[in-house]
PDB file of C-alpha atoms in Angstrom:
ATOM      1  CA  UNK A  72     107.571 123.256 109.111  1.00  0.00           C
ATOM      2  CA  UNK A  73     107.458 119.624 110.858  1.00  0.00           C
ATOM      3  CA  UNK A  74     110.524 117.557 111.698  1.00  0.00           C
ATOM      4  CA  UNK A  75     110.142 113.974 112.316  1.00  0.00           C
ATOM      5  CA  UNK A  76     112.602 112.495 114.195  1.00  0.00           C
ATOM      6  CA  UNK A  77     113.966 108.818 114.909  1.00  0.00           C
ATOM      7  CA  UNK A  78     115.870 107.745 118.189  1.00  0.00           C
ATOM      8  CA  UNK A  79     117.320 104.760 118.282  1.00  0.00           C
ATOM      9  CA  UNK A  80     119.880 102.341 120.706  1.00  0.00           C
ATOM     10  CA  UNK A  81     123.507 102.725 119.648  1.00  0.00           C
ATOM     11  CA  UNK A  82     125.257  99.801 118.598  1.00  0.00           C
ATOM     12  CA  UNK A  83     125.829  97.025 122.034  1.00  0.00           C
ATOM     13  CA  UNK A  84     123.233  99.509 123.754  1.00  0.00           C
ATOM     14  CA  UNK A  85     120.815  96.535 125.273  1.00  0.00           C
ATOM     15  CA  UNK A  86     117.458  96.901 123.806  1.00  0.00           C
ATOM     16  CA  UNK A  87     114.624  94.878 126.326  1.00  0.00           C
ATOM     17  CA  UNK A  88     111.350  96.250 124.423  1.00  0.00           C
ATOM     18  CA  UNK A  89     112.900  94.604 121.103  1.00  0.00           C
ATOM     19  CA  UNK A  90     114.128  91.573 122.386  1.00  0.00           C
ATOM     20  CA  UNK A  91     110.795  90.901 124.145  1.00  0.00           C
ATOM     21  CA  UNK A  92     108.940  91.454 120.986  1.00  0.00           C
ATOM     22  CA  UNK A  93     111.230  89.485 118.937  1.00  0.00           C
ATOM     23  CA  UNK A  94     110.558  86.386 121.381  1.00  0.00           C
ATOM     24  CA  UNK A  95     106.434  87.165 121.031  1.00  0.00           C
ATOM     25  CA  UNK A  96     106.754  87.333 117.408  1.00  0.00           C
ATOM     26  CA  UNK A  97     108.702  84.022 117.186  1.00  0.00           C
ATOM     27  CA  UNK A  98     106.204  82.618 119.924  1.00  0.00           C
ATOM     28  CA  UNK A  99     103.290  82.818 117.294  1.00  0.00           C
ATOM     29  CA  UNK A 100     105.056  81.502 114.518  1.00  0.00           C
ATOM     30  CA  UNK A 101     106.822  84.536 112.921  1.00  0.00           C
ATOM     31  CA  UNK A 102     110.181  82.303 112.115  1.00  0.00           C
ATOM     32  CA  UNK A 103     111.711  84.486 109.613  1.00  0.00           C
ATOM     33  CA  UNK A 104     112.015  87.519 111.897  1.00  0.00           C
ATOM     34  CA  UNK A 105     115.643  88.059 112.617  1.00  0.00           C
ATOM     35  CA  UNK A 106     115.920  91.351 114.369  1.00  0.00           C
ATOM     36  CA  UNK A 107     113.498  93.769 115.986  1.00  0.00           C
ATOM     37  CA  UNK A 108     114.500  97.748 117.127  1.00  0.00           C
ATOM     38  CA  UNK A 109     112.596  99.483 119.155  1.00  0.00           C
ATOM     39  CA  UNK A 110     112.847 103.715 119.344  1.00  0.00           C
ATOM     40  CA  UNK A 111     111.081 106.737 119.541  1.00  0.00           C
ATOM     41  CA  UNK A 112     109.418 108.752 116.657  1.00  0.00           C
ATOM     42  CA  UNK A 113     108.940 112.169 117.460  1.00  0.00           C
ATOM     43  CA  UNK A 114     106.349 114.366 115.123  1.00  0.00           C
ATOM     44  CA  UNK A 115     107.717 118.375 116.115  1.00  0.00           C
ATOM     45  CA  UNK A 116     105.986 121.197 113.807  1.00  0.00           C
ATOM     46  CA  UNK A 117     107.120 124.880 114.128  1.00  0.00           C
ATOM     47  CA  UNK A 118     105.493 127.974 113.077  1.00  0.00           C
ATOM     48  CA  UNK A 119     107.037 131.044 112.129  1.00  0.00           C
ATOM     49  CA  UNK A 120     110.842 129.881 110.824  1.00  0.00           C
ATOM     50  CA  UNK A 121     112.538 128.495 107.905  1.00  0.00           C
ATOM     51  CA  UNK A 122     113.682 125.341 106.874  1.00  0.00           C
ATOM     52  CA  UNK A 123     116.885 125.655 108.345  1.00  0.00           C
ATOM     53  CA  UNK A 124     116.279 127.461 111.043  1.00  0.00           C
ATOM     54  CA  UNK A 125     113.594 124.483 112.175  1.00  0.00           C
ATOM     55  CA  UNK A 126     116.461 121.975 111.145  1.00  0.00           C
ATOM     56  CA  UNK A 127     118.925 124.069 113.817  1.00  0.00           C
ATOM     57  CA  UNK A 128     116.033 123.857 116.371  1.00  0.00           C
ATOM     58  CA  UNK A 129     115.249 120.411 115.919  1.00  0.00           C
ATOM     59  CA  UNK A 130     118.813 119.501 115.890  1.00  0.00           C
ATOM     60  CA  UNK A 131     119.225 121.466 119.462  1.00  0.00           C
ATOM     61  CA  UNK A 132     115.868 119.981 120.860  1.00  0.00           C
ATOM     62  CA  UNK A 133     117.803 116.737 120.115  1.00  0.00           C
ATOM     63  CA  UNK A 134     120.797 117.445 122.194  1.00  0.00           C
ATOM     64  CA  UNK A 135     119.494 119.223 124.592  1.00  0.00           C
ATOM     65  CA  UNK A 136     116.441 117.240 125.622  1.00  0.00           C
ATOM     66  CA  UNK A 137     114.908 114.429 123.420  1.00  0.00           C
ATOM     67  CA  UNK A 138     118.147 111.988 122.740  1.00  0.00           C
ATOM     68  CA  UNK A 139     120.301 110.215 125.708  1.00  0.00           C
ATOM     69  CA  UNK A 140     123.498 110.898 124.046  1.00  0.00           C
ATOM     70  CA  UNK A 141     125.048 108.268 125.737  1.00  0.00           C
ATOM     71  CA  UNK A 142     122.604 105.653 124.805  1.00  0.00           C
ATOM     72  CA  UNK A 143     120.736 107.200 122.011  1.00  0.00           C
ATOM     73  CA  UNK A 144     121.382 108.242 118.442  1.00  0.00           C
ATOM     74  CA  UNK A 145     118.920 110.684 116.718  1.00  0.00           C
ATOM     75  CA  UNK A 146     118.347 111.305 112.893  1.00  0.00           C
ATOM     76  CA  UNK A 147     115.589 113.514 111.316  1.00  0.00           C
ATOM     77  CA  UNK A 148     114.329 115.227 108.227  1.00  0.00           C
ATOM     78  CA  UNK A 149     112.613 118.510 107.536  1.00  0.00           C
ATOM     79  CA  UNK A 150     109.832 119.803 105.360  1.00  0.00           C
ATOM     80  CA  UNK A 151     107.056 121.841 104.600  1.00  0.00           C
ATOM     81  CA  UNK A 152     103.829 120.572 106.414  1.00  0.00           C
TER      82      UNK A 152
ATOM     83  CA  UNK B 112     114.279  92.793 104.015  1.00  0.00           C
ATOM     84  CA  UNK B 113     114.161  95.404 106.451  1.00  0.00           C
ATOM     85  CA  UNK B 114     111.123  97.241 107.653  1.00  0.00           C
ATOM     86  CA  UNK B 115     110.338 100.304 109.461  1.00  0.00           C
ATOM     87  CA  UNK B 116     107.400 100.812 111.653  1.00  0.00           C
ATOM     88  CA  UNK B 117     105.828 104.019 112.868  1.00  0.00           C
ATOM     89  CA  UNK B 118     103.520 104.018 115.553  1.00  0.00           C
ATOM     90  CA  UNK B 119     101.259 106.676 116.238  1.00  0.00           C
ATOM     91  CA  UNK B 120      98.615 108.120 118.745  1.00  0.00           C
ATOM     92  CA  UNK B 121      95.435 108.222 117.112  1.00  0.00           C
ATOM     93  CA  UNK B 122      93.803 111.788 117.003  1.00  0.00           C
ATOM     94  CA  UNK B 123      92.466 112.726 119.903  1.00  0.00           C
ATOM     95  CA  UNK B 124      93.850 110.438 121.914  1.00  0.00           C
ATOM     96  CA  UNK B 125      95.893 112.043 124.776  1.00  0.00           C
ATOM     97  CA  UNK B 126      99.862 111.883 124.504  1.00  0.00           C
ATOM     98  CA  UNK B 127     101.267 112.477 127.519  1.00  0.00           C
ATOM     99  CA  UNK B 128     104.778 112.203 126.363  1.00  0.00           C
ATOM    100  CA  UNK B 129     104.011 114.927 123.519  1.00  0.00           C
ATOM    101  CA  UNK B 130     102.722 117.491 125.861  1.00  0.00           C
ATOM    102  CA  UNK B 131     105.761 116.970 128.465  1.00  0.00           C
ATOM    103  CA  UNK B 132     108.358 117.588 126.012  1.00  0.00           C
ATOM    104  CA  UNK B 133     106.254 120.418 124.235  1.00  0.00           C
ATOM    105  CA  UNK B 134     106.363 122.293 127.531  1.00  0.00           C
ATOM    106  CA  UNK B 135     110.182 121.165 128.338  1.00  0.00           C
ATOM    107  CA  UNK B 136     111.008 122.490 124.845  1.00  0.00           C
ATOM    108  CA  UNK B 137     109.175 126.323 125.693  1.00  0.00           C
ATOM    109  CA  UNK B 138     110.432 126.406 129.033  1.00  0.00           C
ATOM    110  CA  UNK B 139     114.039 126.414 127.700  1.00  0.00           C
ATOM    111  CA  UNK B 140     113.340 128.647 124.482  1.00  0.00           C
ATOM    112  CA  UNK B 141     112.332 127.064 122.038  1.00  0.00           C
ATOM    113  CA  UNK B 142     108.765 129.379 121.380  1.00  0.00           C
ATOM    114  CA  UNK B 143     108.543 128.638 117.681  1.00  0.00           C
ATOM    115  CA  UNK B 144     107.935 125.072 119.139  1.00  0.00           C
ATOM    116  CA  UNK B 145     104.017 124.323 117.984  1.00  0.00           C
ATOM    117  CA  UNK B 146     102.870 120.592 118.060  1.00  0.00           C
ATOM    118  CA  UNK B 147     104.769 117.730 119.961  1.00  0.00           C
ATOM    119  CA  UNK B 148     103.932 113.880 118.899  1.00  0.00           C
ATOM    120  CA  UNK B 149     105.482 110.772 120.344  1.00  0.00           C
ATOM    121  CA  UNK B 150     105.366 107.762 118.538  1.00  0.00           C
ATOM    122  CA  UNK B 151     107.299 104.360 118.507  1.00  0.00           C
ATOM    123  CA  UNK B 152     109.573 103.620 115.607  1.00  0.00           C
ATOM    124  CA  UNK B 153     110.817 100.012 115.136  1.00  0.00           C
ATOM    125  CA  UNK B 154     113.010  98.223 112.629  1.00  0.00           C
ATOM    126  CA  UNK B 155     112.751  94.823 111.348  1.00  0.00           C
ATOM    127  CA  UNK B 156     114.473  92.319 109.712  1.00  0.00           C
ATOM    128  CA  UNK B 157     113.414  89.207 108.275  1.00  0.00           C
ATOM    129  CA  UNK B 158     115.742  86.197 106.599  1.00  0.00           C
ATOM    130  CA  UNK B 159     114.846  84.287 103.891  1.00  0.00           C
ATOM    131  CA  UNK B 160     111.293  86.019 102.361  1.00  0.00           C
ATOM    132  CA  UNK B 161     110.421  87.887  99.650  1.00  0.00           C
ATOM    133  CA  UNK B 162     109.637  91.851  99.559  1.00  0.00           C
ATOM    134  CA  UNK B 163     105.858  90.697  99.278  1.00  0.00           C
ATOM    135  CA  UNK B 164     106.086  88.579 102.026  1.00  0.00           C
ATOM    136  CA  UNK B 165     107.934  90.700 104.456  1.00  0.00           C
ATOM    137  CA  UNK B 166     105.211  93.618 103.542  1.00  0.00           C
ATOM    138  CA  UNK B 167     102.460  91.168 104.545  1.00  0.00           C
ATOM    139  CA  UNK B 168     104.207  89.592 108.168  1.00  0.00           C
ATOM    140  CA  UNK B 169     104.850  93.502 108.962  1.00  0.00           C
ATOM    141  CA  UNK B 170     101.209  94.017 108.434  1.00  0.00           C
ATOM    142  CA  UNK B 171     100.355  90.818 110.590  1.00  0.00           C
ATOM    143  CA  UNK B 172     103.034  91.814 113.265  1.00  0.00           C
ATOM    144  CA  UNK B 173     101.437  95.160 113.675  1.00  0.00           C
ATOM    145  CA  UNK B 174      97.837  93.974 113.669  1.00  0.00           C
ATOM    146  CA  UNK B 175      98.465  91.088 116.116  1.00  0.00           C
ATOM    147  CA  UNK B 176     101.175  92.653 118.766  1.00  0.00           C
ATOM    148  CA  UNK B 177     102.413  95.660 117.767  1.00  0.00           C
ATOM    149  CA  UNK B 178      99.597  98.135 117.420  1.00  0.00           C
ATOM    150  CA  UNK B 179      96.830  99.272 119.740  1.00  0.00           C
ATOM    151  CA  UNK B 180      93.788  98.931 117.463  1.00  0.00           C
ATOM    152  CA  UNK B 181      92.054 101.199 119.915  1.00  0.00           C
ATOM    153  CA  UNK B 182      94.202 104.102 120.226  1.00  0.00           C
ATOM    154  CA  UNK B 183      97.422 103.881 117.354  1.00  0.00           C
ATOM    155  CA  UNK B 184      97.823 104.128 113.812  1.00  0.00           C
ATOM    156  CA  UNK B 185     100.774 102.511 112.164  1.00  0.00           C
ATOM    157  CA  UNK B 186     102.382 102.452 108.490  1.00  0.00           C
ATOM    158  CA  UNK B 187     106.006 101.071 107.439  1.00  0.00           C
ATOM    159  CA  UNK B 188     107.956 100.456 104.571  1.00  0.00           C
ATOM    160  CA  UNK B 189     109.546  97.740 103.583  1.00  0.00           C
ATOM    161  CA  UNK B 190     113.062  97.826 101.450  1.00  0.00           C
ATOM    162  CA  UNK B 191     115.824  95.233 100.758  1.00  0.00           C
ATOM    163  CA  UNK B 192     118.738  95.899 103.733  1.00  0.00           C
TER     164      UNK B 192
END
C-alpha cells in the first residue's frame, strides 16, 4: 500500500518559503502569479496491511510525528502501489 | 487557475528527511512502515490566464526556480480554483 500525504500552513500561519518564491517569480516577469504555498509531500508505502489499516497508520504517523498540529494541516490518500 | 506541484528526490539520490522519519516511525511502532519519501508540495495561483497558459508558466516556474534539475523530479496539475 503507499499513502501520499500533503502538509500544508493553516490559514494566517506565515509562510516565508512561499512568499520568497512568490517575490522571485514576480522578479523574472511571472506577473500573473497571485499566490504561492509551500508544504511537504510525503511518499509512505507499507507492506503487509490493508487499505484501511495503512489509512489508520498513516493517519497516526500524521499526528503523532509528521504534522505540527498547531501550524500544520495534513490530508492524504491511499492505494494499491 | 490553481496548480499543484510535487517535488521529488530523484532515485538514488539520498533523502535525509525520508530516512529520519522512516526510523522515527519504527522506533515508535509502526513496523509495517517500508519506504519513507519527502518531497515539497506547492500550490499556485495565477489571475487572469488561461488553463493552457497556467500549465505552461507552471512548467517554466519549475524549470527556472523551483526544481533542482540535478537531483528532483517534478509534475503538477493544473485545474480551475
Amino acid at each position: 500500500m503507499k499513502a501520499k500525504i500533503y502538509l500544508t500552513y493553516k490559514e494566517g500561519i506565515l509562510d516565508p518559503e512561499g512568499n520568497a518564491v512568490k517575490r522571485a517569480l514576480k522578479s523574472i516577469g511571472f506577473n500573473s502569479v497571485d499566490t504561492v504555498q509551500f508544504g511537504k509531500y510525503i511518499e509512505m508505502t507499507f507492506t503487509g496491511v490493508s487499505k484501511e489499516e495503512a489509512e489508520k497508520l498513516t493517519d497516526e504517523a500524521c499526528r503523532k510525528l509528521l504534522a505540527n498540529p498547531n501550524t500544520q494541516s495534513y490530508r492524504f490518500e491511499v492505494a494499491e502501489q
